[in-house]
JSON list of C-alpha atoms in Angstrom, two decimals:
[
{"chain": "K", "resi": 1102, "resn": "MET", "atom": "CA", "xyz": [48.86, -5.21, 38.24]},
{"chain": "K", "resi": 1103, "resn": "VAL", "atom": "CA", "xyz": [47.26, -7.32, 40.82]},
{"chain": "K", "resi": 1104, "resn": "GLN", "atom": "CA", "xyz": [46.94, -5.49, 44.14]},
{"chain": "K", "resi": 1105, "resn": "SER", "atom": "CA", "xyz": [48.39, -7.14, 47.17]},
{"chain": "K", "resi": 1106, "resn": "MET", "atom": "CA", "xyz": [46.17, -7.78, 50.15]},
{"chain": "K", "resi": 1107, "resn": "SER", "atom": "CA", "xyz": [49.11, -8.82, 52.48]},
{"chain": "K", "resi": 1108, "resn": "ASN", "atom": "CA", "xyz": [49.57, -5.43, 54.40]},
{"chain": "K", "resi": 1109, "resn": "PHE", "atom": "CA", "xyz": [45.77, -5.31, 55.01]},
{"chain": "K", "resi": 1110, "resn": "THR", "atom": "CA", "xyz": [45.52, -8.90, 56.12]},
{"chain": "K", "resi": 1111, "resn": "LEU", "atom": "CA", "xyz": [48.43, -8.82, 58.56]},
{"chain": "K", "resi": 1112, "resn": "ASN", "atom": "CA", "xyz": [47.65, -5.45, 59.98]},
{"chain": "K", "resi": 1113, "resn": "LYS", "atom": "CA", "xyz": [43.99, -6.42, 60.69]},
{"chain": "K", "resi": 1114, "resn": "LEU", "atom": "CA", "xyz": [44.69, -9.66, 62.51]},
{"chain": "K", "resi": 1115, "resn": "ASN", "atom": "CA", "xyz": [43.70, -9.12, 66.14]},
{"chain": "K", "resi": 1116, "resn": "GLU", "atom": "CA", "xyz": [44.33, -11.68, 69.06]},
{"chain": "K", "resi": 1117, "resn": "ASP", "atom": "CA", "xyz": [40.93, -13.31, 68.77]},
{"chain": "K", "resi": 1118, "resn": "THR", "atom": "CA", "xyz": [41.48, -13.86, 64.98]},
{"chain": "K", "resi": 1119, "resn": "ILE", "atom": "CA", "xyz": [45.02, -15.19, 65.46]},
{"chain": "K", "resi": 1120, "resn": "ASN", "atom": "CA", "xyz": [43.83, -17.66, 68.25]},
{"chain": "K", "resi": 1121, "resn": "ALA", "atom": "CA", "xyz": [40.94, -18.90, 65.98]},
{"chain": "K", "resi": 1122, "resn": "LEU", "atom": "CA", "xyz": [43.41, -19.44, 63.03]},
{"chain": "K", "resi": 1123, "resn": "ARG", "atom": "CA", "xyz": [45.82, -21.31, 65.41]},
{"chain": "K", "resi": 1124, "resn": "HIS", "atom": "CA", "xyz": [43.10, -23.53, 66.82]},
{"chain": "K", "resi": 1125, "resn": "HIS", "atom": "CA", "xyz": [42.03, -24.60, 63.35]},
{"chain": "K", "resi": 1126, "resn": "ASN", "atom": "CA", "xyz": [45.59, -24.95, 62.11]},
{"chain": "K", "resi": 1127, "resn": "LEU", "atom": "CA", "xyz": [45.19, -22.23, 59.53]},
{"chain": "K", "resi": 1128, "resn": "LEU", "atom": "CA", "xyz": [47.63, -19.51, 60.68]},
{"chain": "K", "resi": 1129, "resn": "ILE", "atom": "CA", "xyz": [50.62, -20.98, 59.26]},
{"chain": "K", "resi": 1130, "resn": "ASN", "atom": "CA", "xyz": [49.07, -21.34, 55.78]},
{"chain": "K", "resi": 1131, "resn": "LEU", "atom": "CA", "xyz": [47.74, -17.86, 56.00]},
{"chain": "K", "resi": 1132, "resn": "VAL", "atom": "CA", "xyz": [51.23, -16.45, 56.77]},
{"chain": "K", "resi": 1133, "resn": "ARG", "atom": "CA", "xyz": [52.99, -18.56, 54.16]},
{"chain": "K", "resi": 1134, "resn": "ALA", "atom": "CA", "xyz": [50.44, -17.54, 51.39]},
{"chain": "K", "resi": 1135, "resn": "ILE", "atom": "CA", "xyz": [51.07, -13.89, 52.52]},
{"chain": "K", "resi": 1136, "resn": "ALA", "atom": "CA", "xyz": [54.87, -14.18, 52.40]},
{"chain": "K", "resi": 1137, "resn": "ILE", "atom": "CA", "xyz": [54.76, -15.77, 49.05]},
{"chain": "K", "resi": 1138, "resn": "GLU", "atom": "CA", "xyz": [52.34, -12.98, 47.71]},
{"chain": "K", "resi": 1139, "resn": "GLU", "atom": "CA", "xyz": [54.74, -10.31, 49.23]},
{"chain": "K", "resi": 1140, "resn": "ALA", "atom": "CA", "xyz": [57.63, -11.89, 47.40]},
{"chain": "K", "resi": 1141, "resn": "VAL", "atom": "CA", "xyz": [56.13, -12.29, 44.03]},
{"chain": "K", "resi": 1142, "resn": "ILE", "atom": "CA", "xyz": [53.59, -9.57, 43.65]},
{"chain": "K", "resi": 1143, "resn": "GLU", "atom": "CA", "xyz": [55.95, -7.46, 41.46]},
{"chain": "K", "resi": 1144, "resn": "ILE", "atom": "CA", "xyz": [56.74, -10.18, 39.04]},
{"chain": "K", "resi": 1145, "resn": "GLU", "atom": "CA", "xyz": [55.20, -9.20, 35.71]},
{"chain": "K", "resi": 1146, "resn": "ILE", "atom": "CA", "xyz": [52.81, -11.72, 33.92]},
{"chain": "K", "resi": 1147, "resn": "SER", "atom": "CA", "xyz": [51.88, -10.81, 30.35]},
{"chain": "K", "resi": 1148, "resn": "GLN", "atom": "CA", "xyz": [48.24, -10.37, 29.59]},
{"chain": "K", "resi": 1149, "resn": "GLU", "atom": "CA", "xyz": [48.45, -12.90, 26.98]},
{"chain": "K", "resi": 1150, "resn": "SER", "atom": "CA", "xyz": [49.95, -15.50, 29.44]},
{"chain": "K", "resi": 1151, "resn": "SER", "atom": "CA", "xyz": [47.34, -14.62, 32.02]},
{"chain": "K", "resi": 1152, "resn": "ASN", "atom": "CA", "xyz": [44.43, -15.10, 29.59]},
{"chain": "K", "resi": 1153, "resn": "THR", "atom": "CA", "xyz": [45.77, -18.23, 28.20]},
{"chain": "K", "resi": 1154, "resn": "LYS", "atom": "CA", "xyz": [45.86, -19.66, 31.77]},
{"chain": "K", "resi": 1155, "resn": "LEU", "atom": "CA", "xyz": [42.28, -18.41, 32.43]},
{"chain": "K", "resi": 1156, "resn": "ASP", "atom": "CA", "xyz": [40.86, -19.78, 29.13]},
{"chain": "K", "resi": 1157, "resn": "SER", "atom": "CA", "xyz": [42.42, -23.23, 29.84]},
{"chain": "K", "resi": 1158, "resn": "TYR", "atom": "CA", "xyz": [41.15, -23.20, 33.41]},
{"chain": "K", "resi": 1159, "resn": "LEU", "atom": "CA", "xyz": [37.64, -22.37, 32.24]},
{"chain": "K", "resi": 1160, "resn": "GLU", "atom": "CA", "xyz": [37.68, -24.99, 29.47]},
{"chain": "K", "resi": 1161, "resn": "LYS", "atom": "CA", "xyz": [38.62, -27.69, 31.84]},
{"chain": "K", "resi": 1162, "resn": "GLN", "atom": "CA", "xyz": [35.98, -26.58, 34.28]},
{"chain": "K", "resi": 1163, "resn": "ASN", "atom": "CA", "xyz": [33.38, -26.71, 31.43]},
{"chain": "K", "resi": 1164, "resn": "ILE", "atom": "CA", "xyz": [32.62, -22.89, 31.97]},
{"chain": "K", "resi": 1165, "resn": "PHE", "atom": "CA", "xyz": [31.48, -21.22, 28.80]},
{"chain": "K", "resi": 1166, "resn": "ASP", "atom": "CA", "xyz": [29.47, -18.28, 29.92]},
{"chain": "K", "resi": 1167, "resn": "ASP", "atom": "CA", "xyz": [29.49, -15.36, 32.54]},
{"chain": "K", "resi": 1168, "resn": "VAL", "atom": "CA", "xyz": [26.71, -16.89, 34.59]},
{"chain": "K", "resi": 1169, "resn": "ALA", "atom": "CA", "xyz": [28.50, -20.27, 35.01]},
{"chain": "K", "resi": 1170, "resn": "LEU", "atom": "CA", "xyz": [31.58, -18.39, 35.98]},
{"chain": "K", "resi": 1171, "resn": "GLU", "atom": "CA", "xyz": [29.77, -16.42, 38.67]},
{"chain": "K", "resi": 1172, "resn": "GLN", "atom": "CA", "xyz": [28.41, -19.59, 40.02]},
{"chain": "K", "resi": 1173, "resn": "HIS", "atom": "CA", "xyz": [31.74, -21.12, 40.01]},
{"chain": "K", "resi": 1174, "resn": "LEU", "atom": "CA", "xyz": [33.46, -18.21, 41.74]},
{"chain": "K", "resi": 1175, "resn": "ALA", "atom": "CA", "xyz": [30.72, -18.21, 44.43]},
{"chain": "K", "resi": 1176, "resn": "LEU", "atom": "CA", "xyz": [31.26, -22.01, 44.99]},
{"chain": "K", "resi": 1177, "resn": "LYS", "atom": "CA", "xyz": [34.95, -21.49, 45.32]},
{"chain": "K", "resi": 1178, "resn": "GLY", "atom": "CA", "xyz": [34.66, -18.38, 47.45]},
{"chain": "K", "resi": 1179, "resn": "LEU", "atom": "CA", "xyz": [36.80, -16.24, 44.92]},
{"chain": "K", "resi": 1180, "resn": "ASN", "atom": "CA", "xyz": [36.26, -13.37, 42.78]},
{"chain": "K", "resi": 1181, "resn": "ALA", "atom": "CA", "xyz": [37.65, -12.82, 39.22]},
{"chain": "K", "resi": 1182, "resn": "GLU", "atom": "CA", "xyz": [40.84, -11.21, 40.37]},
{"chain": "K", "resi": 1183, "resn": "SER", "atom": "CA", "xyz": [41.55, -13.81, 43.07]},
{"chain": "K", "resi": 1184, "resn": "LEU", "atom": "CA", "xyz": [41.06, -16.58, 40.46]},
{"chain": "K", "resi": 1185, "resn": "ARG", "atom": "CA", "xyz": [43.58, -14.82, 38.06]},
{"chain": "K", "resi": 1186, "resn": "TRP", "atom": "CA", "xyz": [45.99, -14.46, 41.08]},
{"chain": "K", "resi": 1187, "resn": "GLN", "atom": "CA", "xyz": [45.86, -18.29, 41.77]},
{"chain": "K", "resi": 1188, "resn": "LEU", "atom": "CA", "xyz": [46.24, -19.28, 38.14]},
{"chain": "K", "resi": 1189, "resn": "GLU", "atom": "CA", "xyz": [49.23, -16.83, 37.75]},
{"chain": "K", "resi": 1190, "resn": "LEU", "atom": "CA", "xyz": [50.96, -17.84, 41.00]},
{"chain": "K", "resi": 1191, "resn": "PRO", "atom": "CA", "xyz": [52.99, -20.73, 39.73]},
{"chain": "K", "resi": 1192, "resn": "GLU", "atom": "CA", "xyz": [54.57, -18.72, 36.94]},
{"chain": "K", "resi": 1193, "resn": "ARG", "atom": "CA", "xyz": [55.25, -15.97, 39.35]},
{"chain": "K", "resi": 1194, "resn": "ILE", "atom": "CA", "xyz": [56.99, -18.26, 41.81]},
{"chain": "K", "resi": 1195, "resn": "ALA", "atom": "CA", "xyz": [59.02, -19.78, 39.03]},
{"chain": "K", "resi": 1196, "resn": "LYS", "atom": "CA", "xyz": [60.05, -16.45, 37.71]},
{"chain": "K", "resi": 1197, "resn": "TYR", "atom": "CA", "xyz": [60.98, -15.02, 41.11]},
{"chain": "K", "resi": 1198, "resn": "SER", "atom": "CA", "xyz": [62.80, -18.25, 42.25]},
{"chain": "K", "resi": 1199, "resn": "TYR", "atom": "CA", "xyz": [64.92, -18.21, 39.22]},
{"chain": "K", "resi": 1200, "resn": "LYS", "atom": "CA", "xyz": [65.74, -14.43, 39.59]},
{"chain": "K", "resi": 1201, "resn": "LYS", "atom": "CA", "xyz": [66.63, -14.67, 43.34]},
{"chain": "K", "resi": 1202, "resn": "PHE", "atom": "CA", "xyz": [68.28, -18.14, 43.56]},
{"chain": "K", "resi": 1203, "resn": "LYS", "atom": "CA", "xyz": [69.84, -18.98, 40.23]},
{"chain": "K", "resi": 1204, "resn": "HIS", "atom": "CA", "xyz": [73.19, -18.06, 41.48]},
{"chain": "K", "resi": 1205, "resn": "LYS", "atom": "CA", "xyz": [72.91, -20.72, 44.25]},
{"chain": "K", "resi": 1206, "resn": "ALA", "atom": "CA", "xyz": [71.51, -23.48, 42.08]},
{"chain": "K", "resi": 1207, "resn": "GLU", "atom": "CA", "xyz": [74.64, -25.21, 40.76]},
{"chain": "K", "resi": 1208, "resn": "ALA", "atom": "CA", "xyz": [76.10, -25.20, 44.17]},
{"chain": "K", "resi": 1209, "resn": "ARG", "atom": "CA", "xyz": [72.97, -26.97, 45.53]},
{"chain": "K", "resi": 1210, "resn": "PHE", "atom": "CA", "xyz": [72.95, -29.26, 42.54]},
{"chain": "K", "resi": 1211, "resn": "LEU", "atom": "CA", "xyz": [76.46, -30.54, 43.32]},
{"chain": "K", "resi": 1212, "resn": "GLU", "atom": "CA", "xyz": [75.41, -31.22, 46.96]},
{"chain": "K", "resi": 1213, "resn": "ILE", "atom": "CA", "xyz": [72.48, -33.34, 45.88]},
{"chain": "K", "resi": 1214, "resn": "LYS", "atom": "CA", "xyz": [73.53, -34.70, 42.50]},
{"chain": "K", "resi": 1215, "resn": "GLU", "atom": "CA", "xyz": [73.89, -38.26, 43.86]},
{"chain": "K", "resi": 1216, "resn": "THR", "atom": "CA", "xyz": [70.14, -38.14, 44.87]},
{"chain": "K", "resi": 1217, "resn": "LEU", "atom": "CA", "xyz": [69.26, -36.99, 41.38]},
{"chain": "K", "resi": 1218, "resn": "ASP", "atom": "CA", "xyz": [70.90, -39.70, 39.44]},
{"chain": "K", "resi": 1219, "resn": "THR", "atom": "CA", "xyz": [68.55, -42.30, 37.98]},
{"chain": "K", "resi": 1220, "resn": "VAL", "atom": "CA", "xyz": [69.01, -46.06, 37.54]},
{"chain": "K", "resi": 1221, "resn": "ILE", "atom": "CA", "xyz": [67.52, -48.92, 35.68]},
{"chain": "K", "resi": 1222, "resn": "TYR", "atom": "CA", "xyz": [68.03, -52.33, 37.39]},
{"chain": "K", "resi": 1223, "resn": "SER", "atom": "CA", "xyz": [66.74, -55.89, 37.65]},
{"chain": "K", "resi": 1224, "resn": "LEU", "atom": "CA", "xyz": [65.78, -56.92, 41.01]},
{"chain": "K", "resi": 1225, "resn": "LEU", "atom": "CA", "xyz": [64.72, -60.21, 42.47]},
{"chain": "K", "resi": 1226, "resn": "ARG", "atom": "CA", "xyz": [63.67, -60.38, 46.14]},
{"chain": "K", "resi": 1227, "resn": "VAL", "atom": "CA", "xyz": [62.78, -63.42, 48.32]},
{"chain": "K", "resi": 1228, "resn": "LYS", "atom": "CA", "xyz": [62.68, -64.15, 52.00]},
{"chain": "K", "resi": 1229, "resn": "ASP", "atom": "CA", "xyz": [64.58, -67.52, 51.80]},
{"chain": "K", "resi": 1230, "resn": "GLY", "atom": "CA", "xyz": [68.32, -66.80, 51.62]},
{"chain": "K", "resi": 1231, "resn": "PHE", "atom": "CA", "xyz": [68.97, -70.43, 50.23]},
{"chain": "K", "resi": 1232, "resn": "LEU", "atom": "CA", "xyz": [66.52, -69.65, 47.41]},
{"chain": "K", "resi": 1233, "resn": "ALA", "atom": "CA", "xyz": [68.18, -66.37, 46.63]},
{"chain": "K", "resi": 1234, "resn": "ARG", "atom": "CA", "xyz": [71.60, -68.06, 46.34]},
{"chain": "K", "resi": 1235, "resn": "GLU", "atom": "CA", "xyz": [70.16, -70.74, 44.10]},
{"chain": "K", "resi": 1236, "resn": "LEU", "atom": "CA", "xyz": [68.51, -68.28, 41.80]},
{"chain": "K", "resi": 1237, "resn": "TYR", "atom": "CA", "xyz": [71.84, -66.22, 41.68]},
{"chain": "K", "resi": 1238, "resn": "PHE", "atom": "CA", "xyz": [73.74, -69.30, 40.46]},
{"chain": "K", "resi": 1239, "resn": "ARG", "atom": "CA", "xyz": [71.05, -70.05, 37.83]},
{"chain": "K", "resi": 1240, "resn": "ILE", "atom": "CA", "xyz": [71.42, -66.53, 36.45]},
{"chain": "K", "resi": 1241, "resn": "SER", "atom": "CA", "xyz": [75.21, -66.33, 36.72]},
{"chain": "K", "resi": 1242, "resn": "GLN", "atom": "CA", "xyz": [75.63, -69.71, 35.08]},
{"chain": "K", "resi": 1243, "resn": "GLY", "atom": "CA", "xyz": [73.21, -68.86, 32.23]},
{"chain": "K", "resi": 1244, "resn": "GLU", "atom": "CA", "xyz": [70.81, -71.63, 33.01]},
{"chain": "K", "resi": 1245, "resn": "GLU", "atom": "CA", "xyz": [67.84, -69.17, 33.22]},
{"chain": "K", "resi": 1246, "resn": "ASP", "atom": "CA", "xyz": [67.49, -65.54, 32.53]},
{"chain": "K", "resi": 1247, "resn": "PHE", "atom": "CA", "xyz": [66.77, -62.88, 35.16]},
{"chain": "K", "resi": 1248, "resn": "ALA", "atom": "CA", "xyz": [63.50, -61.79, 33.92]},
{"chain": "K", "resi": 1249, "resn": "SER", "atom": "CA", "xyz": [61.85, -65.22, 33.95]},
{"chain": "K", "resi": 1250, "resn": "LEU", "atom": "CA", "xyz": [63.07, -66.12, 37.41]},
{"chain": "K", "resi": 1251, "resn": "ALA", "atom": "CA", "xyz": [62.12, -62.54, 38.69]},
{"chain": "K", "resi": 1252, "resn": "ALA", "atom": "CA", "xyz": [58.53, -63.03, 37.27]},
{"chain": "K", "resi": 1253, "resn": "LYS", "atom": "CA", "xyz": [58.36, -66.53, 38.77]},
{"chain": "K", "resi": 1254, "resn": "TYR", "atom": "CA", "xyz": [59.92, -66.13, 42.11]},
{"chain": "K", "resi": 1255, "resn": "SER", "atom": "CA", "xyz": [60.15, -62.56, 43.30]},
{"chain": "K", "resi": 1256, "resn": "GLU", "atom": "CA", "xyz": [57.84, -61.54, 45.97]},
{"chain": "K", "resi": 1257, "resn": "GLY", "atom": "CA", "xyz": [57.84, -57.87, 45.29]},
{"chain": "K", "resi": 1258, "resn": "PRO", "atom": "CA", "xyz": [56.07, -55.71, 42.58]},
{"chain": "K", "resi": 1259, "resn": "GLU", "atom": "CA", "xyz": [58.97, -56.07, 40.29]},
{"chain": "K", "resi": 1260, "resn": "ALA", "atom": "CA", "xyz": [57.65, -59.52, 39.55]},
{"chain": "K", "resi": 1261, "resn": "ASN", "atom": "CA", "xyz": [55.05, -57.89, 37.40]},
{"chain": "K", "resi": 1262, "resn": "THR", "atom": "CA", "xyz": [57.74, -56.16, 35.34]},
{"chain": "K", "resi": 1263, "resn": "ASN", "atom": "CA", "xyz": [60.03, -59.17, 34.85]},
{"chain": "K", "resi": 1264, "resn": "GLY", "atom": "CA", "xyz": [62.18, -57.72, 37.52]},
{"chain": "K", "resi": 1265, "resn": "ILE", "atom": "CA", "xyz": [62.94, -54.39, 35.88]},
{"chain": "K", "resi": 1266, "resn": "VAL", "atom": "CA", "xyz": [62.81, -51.32, 38.17]},
{"chain": "K", "resi": 1267, "resn": "GLY", "atom": "CA", "xyz": [63.13, -47.77, 36.71]},
{"chain": "K", "resi": 1268, "resn": "PRO", "atom": "CA", "xyz": [64.14, -45.46, 35.39]},
{"chain": "K", "resi": 1269, "resn": "VAL", "atom": "CA", "xyz": [63.92, -44.33, 39.10]},
{"chain": "K", "resi": 1270, "resn": "SER", "atom": "CA", "xyz": [65.80, -41.83, 41.23]},
{"chain": "K", "resi": 1271, "resn": "MET", "atom": "CA", "xyz": [68.69, -43.35, 43.20]},
{"chain": "K", "resi": 1272, "resn": "LYS", "atom": "CA", "xyz": [67.27, -41.60, 46.44]},
{"chain": "K", "resi": 1273, "resn": "LYS", "atom": "CA", "xyz": [64.12, -43.80, 46.01]},
{"chain": "K", "resi": 1274, "resn": "SER", "atom": "CA", "xyz": [65.94, -47.03, 46.56]},
{"chain": "K", "resi": 1275, "resn": "HIS", "atom": "CA", "xyz": [67.08, -48.41, 49.99]},
{"chain": "K", "resi": 1276, "resn": "PRO", "atom": "CA", "xyz": [70.51, -46.89, 50.88]},
{"chain": "K", "resi": 1277, "resn": "ALA", "atom": "CA", "xyz": [72.14, -50.30, 51.02]},
{"chain": "K", "resi": 1278, "resn": "LEU", "atom": "CA", "xyz": [70.80, -51.21, 47.55]},
{"chain": "K", "resi": 1279, "resn": "THR", "atom": "CA", "xyz": [71.66, -47.65, 46.20]},
{"chain": "K", "resi": 1280, "resn": "GLU", "atom": "CA", "xyz": [75.38, -48.13, 47.38]},
{"chain": "K", "resi": 1281, "resn": "ARG", "atom": "CA", "xyz": [75.68, -51.37, 45.74]},
{"chain": "K", "resi": 1282, "resn": "LEU", "atom": "CA", "xyz": [74.25, -50.16, 42.34]},
{"chain": "K", "resi": 1283, "resn": "ARG", "atom": "CA", "xyz": [76.38, -47.05, 42.56]},
{"chain": "K", "resi": 1284, "resn": "THR", "atom": "CA", "xyz": [79.61, -48.95, 42.76]},
{"chain": "K", "resi": 1285, "resn": "SER", "atom": "CA", "xyz": [78.74, -51.86, 40.36]},
{"chain": "K", "resi": 1286, "resn": "ARG", "atom": "CA", "xyz": [79.23, -51.79, 36.53]},
{"chain": "K", "resi": 1287, "resn": "PRO", "atom": "CA", "xyz": [76.39, -52.21, 33.99]},
{"chain": "K", "resi": 1288, "resn": "HIS", "atom": "CA", "xyz": [75.21, -55.82, 33.61]},
{"chain": "K", "resi": 1289, "resn": "GLU", "atom": "CA", "xyz": [77.12, -56.99, 36.56]},
{"chain": "K", "resi": 1290, "resn": "LEU", "atom": "CA", "xyz": [75.16, -59.41, 38.65]},
{"chain": "K", "resi": 1291, "resn": "LEU", "atom": "CA", "xyz": [75.31, -58.77, 42.39]},
{"chain": "K", "resi": 1292, "resn": "GLU", "atom": "CA", "xyz": [75.62, -61.73, 44.80]},
{"chain": "K", "resi": 1293, "resn": "PRO", "atom": "CA", "xyz": [72.57, -62.02, 47.11]},
{"chain": "K", "resi": 1294, "resn": "PHE", "atom": "CA", "xyz": [72.51, -59.61, 50.07]},
{"chain": "K", "resi": 1295, "resn": "ASN", "atom": "CA", "xyz": [70.24, -59.20, 52.96]},
{"chain": "K", "resi": 1296, "resn": "ILE", "atom": "CA", "xyz": [68.09, -55.95, 53.71]},
{"chain": "K", "resi": 1297, "resn": "ASN", "atom": "CA", "xyz": [65.58, -56.36, 56.59]},
{"chain": "K", "resi": 1298, "resn": "GLU", "atom": "CA", "xyz": [63.51, -59.56, 55.91]},
{"chain": "K", "resi": 1299, "resn": "TRP", "atom": "CA", "xyz": [64.49, -59.69, 52.24]},
{"chain": "K", "resi": 1300, "resn": "TRP", "atom": "CA", "xyz": [67.22, -61.33, 50.43]},
{"chain": "K", "resi": 1301, "resn": "LEU", "atom": "CA", "xyz": [67.88, -59.57, 47.09]},
{"chain": "K", "resi": 1302, "resn": "VAL", "atom": "CA", "xyz": [69.51, -60.36, 43.89]},
{"chain": "K", "resi": 1303, "resn": "ALA", "atom": "CA", "xyz": [70.19, -57.26, 41.73]},
{"chain": "K", "resi": 1304, "resn": "ARG", "atom": "CA", "xyz": [71.91, -56.20, 38.40]},
{"chain": "K", "resi": 1305, "resn": "LEU", "atom": "CA", "xyz": [72.48, -52.63, 37.28]},
{"chain": "K", "resi": 1306, "resn": "GLU", "atom": "CA", "xyz": [71.22, -52.17, 33.75]},
{"chain": "K", "resi": 1307, "resn": "GLN", "atom": "CA", "xyz": [71.83, -48.44, 33.14]},
{"chain": "K", "resi": 1308, "resn": "TYR", "atom": "CA", "xyz": [73.08, -45.69, 35.27]},
{"chain": "K", "resi": 1309, "resn": "GLN", "atom": "CA", "xyz": [72.22, -42.18, 34.26]},
{"chain": "K", "resi": 1310, "resn": "PRO", "atom": "CA", "xyz": [74.11, -39.43, 36.08]},
{"chain": "K", "resi": 1311, "resn": "ALA", "atom": "CA", "xyz": [72.11, -36.25, 36.49]},
{"chain": "K", "resi": 1312, "resn": "LYS", "atom": "CA", "xyz": [73.14, -33.03, 34.63]},
{"chain": "K", "resi": 1313, "resn": "PHE", "atom": "CA", "xyz": [72.75, -29.39, 35.50]},
{"chain": "K", "resi": 1314, "resn": "GLU", "atom": "CA", "xyz": [70.50, -28.40, 32.74]},
{"chain": "K", "resi": 1315, "resn": "GLU", "atom": "CA", "xyz": [67.84, -25.61, 32.63]},
{"chain": "K", "resi": 1316, "resn": "ALA", "atom": "CA", "xyz": [64.97, -27.70, 33.96]},
{"chain": "K", "resi": 1317, "resn": "THR", "atom": "CA", "xyz": [67.12, -28.95, 36.82]},
{"chain": "K", "resi": 1318, "resn": "ALA", "atom": "CA", "xyz": [68.13, -25.35, 37.58]},
{"chain": "K", "resi": 1319, "resn": "LEU", "atom": "CA", "xyz": [64.42, -24.26, 37.72]},
{"chain": "K", "resi": 1320, "resn": "ALA", "atom": "CA", "xyz": [63.49, -27.10, 39.94]},
{"chain": "K", "resi": 1321, "resn": "ILE", "atom": "CA", "xyz": [66.31, -26.29, 42.40]},
{"chain": "K", "resi": 1322, "resn": "THR", "atom": "CA", "xyz": [65.50, -22.57, 42.47]},
{"chain": "K", "resi": 1323, "resn": "LYS", "atom": "CA", "xyz": [62.02, -23.32, 43.42]},
{"chain": "K", "resi": 1324, "resn": "GLU", "atom": "CA", "xyz": [63.18, -25.63, 46.25]},
{"chain": "K", "resi": 1325, "resn": "LEU", "atom": "CA", "xyz": [65.48, -22.91, 47.40]},
{"chain": "K", "resi": 1326, "resn": "PHE", "atom": "CA", "xyz": [62.63, -20.44, 47.21]},
{"chain": "K", "resi": 1327, "resn": "TYR", "atom": "CA", "xyz": [60.28, -22.57, 49.53]},
{"chain": "K", "resi": 1328, "resn": "GLU", "atom": "CA", "xyz": [63.03, -22.91, 52.06]},
{"chain": "K", "resi": 1329, "resn": "TRP", "atom": "CA", "xyz": [63.62, -19.34, 52.25]},
{"chain": "K", "resi": 1330, "resn": "ILE", "atom": "CA", "xyz": [59.74, -18.83, 52.55]},
{"chain": "K", "resi": 1331, "resn": "GLU", "atom": "CA", "xyz": [59.60, -21.28, 55.30]},
{"chain": "K", "resi": 1332, "resn": "GLU", "atom": "CA", "xyz": [62.31, -19.24, 57.17]},
{"chain": "K", "resi": 1333, "resn": "GLN", "atom": "CA", "xyz": [60.10, -16.12, 56.71]},
{"chain": "K", "resi": 1334, "resn": "VAL", "atom": "CA", "xyz": [57.03, -17.82, 57.94]},
{"chain": "K", "resi": 1335, "resn": "GLN", "atom": "CA", "xyz": [58.74, -19.02, 61.15]},
{"chain": "K", "resi": 1336, "resn": "CYS", "atom": "CA", "xyz": [59.82, -15.51, 61.88]},
{"chain": "K", "resi": 1337, "resn": "ARG", "atom": "CA", "xyz": [56.56, -14.10, 61.28]},
{"chain": "K", "resi": 1338, "resn": "ILE", "atom": "CA", "xyz": [54.61, -16.60, 63.36]},
{"chain": "K", "resi": 1339, "resn": "SER", "atom": "CA", "xyz": [57.08, -16.15, 66.33]},
{"chain": "K", "resi": 1340, "resn": "SER", "atom": "CA", "xyz": [56.36, -12.37, 66.11]},
{"chain": "K", "resi": 1341, "resn": "LEU", "atom": "CA", "xyz": [52.42, -12.64, 66.11]}
]
């Protein structure tokens, strides 16, 4: 079992040390790291898992003997135990998060589901509203296809992909575009509409609603964990 340093660190912080940490904007990072450590210190990591993480790390760093390892640790300001702790930390956090917050995961999922849905859509954007209208009619009348017109006329990065955007999270699109995509049918061509300086022609190609699966639950529990940690951090900072 890795031994916690949290009690030692917090108990030994004097006023000068706290002020120095504040001055260099390091205090909150230290308190956050300690709060995380105290939360996950009792989470068990198998020796096999720990060794696998270490072996993988050493291989990536091209470290193949004890001398190279000692030099690497000195350069990083770590010792062997601290290195193992850093490598084990993501697994500890994942296990603790799931154990503590899994009962809240589905409710959070339902709150944010719309932001997790993904879409694939065709997009063509220009700054000339009359041109946007003309291109819309060309596509709607079957005179030319969306892809070729987007490649030729679109003034955004989608020109490089024949107008195709995605799959991408709905939350990454502009709210006005997101709302239109959400309420349209697949392959329905949307009439030109204005967002800021742009005129857009869009077409929903595929809408994929998010599902509450294991990977989603794990991601949400970690999000809830870090929210809880930030609450702990603010309480501790205010008491120092």
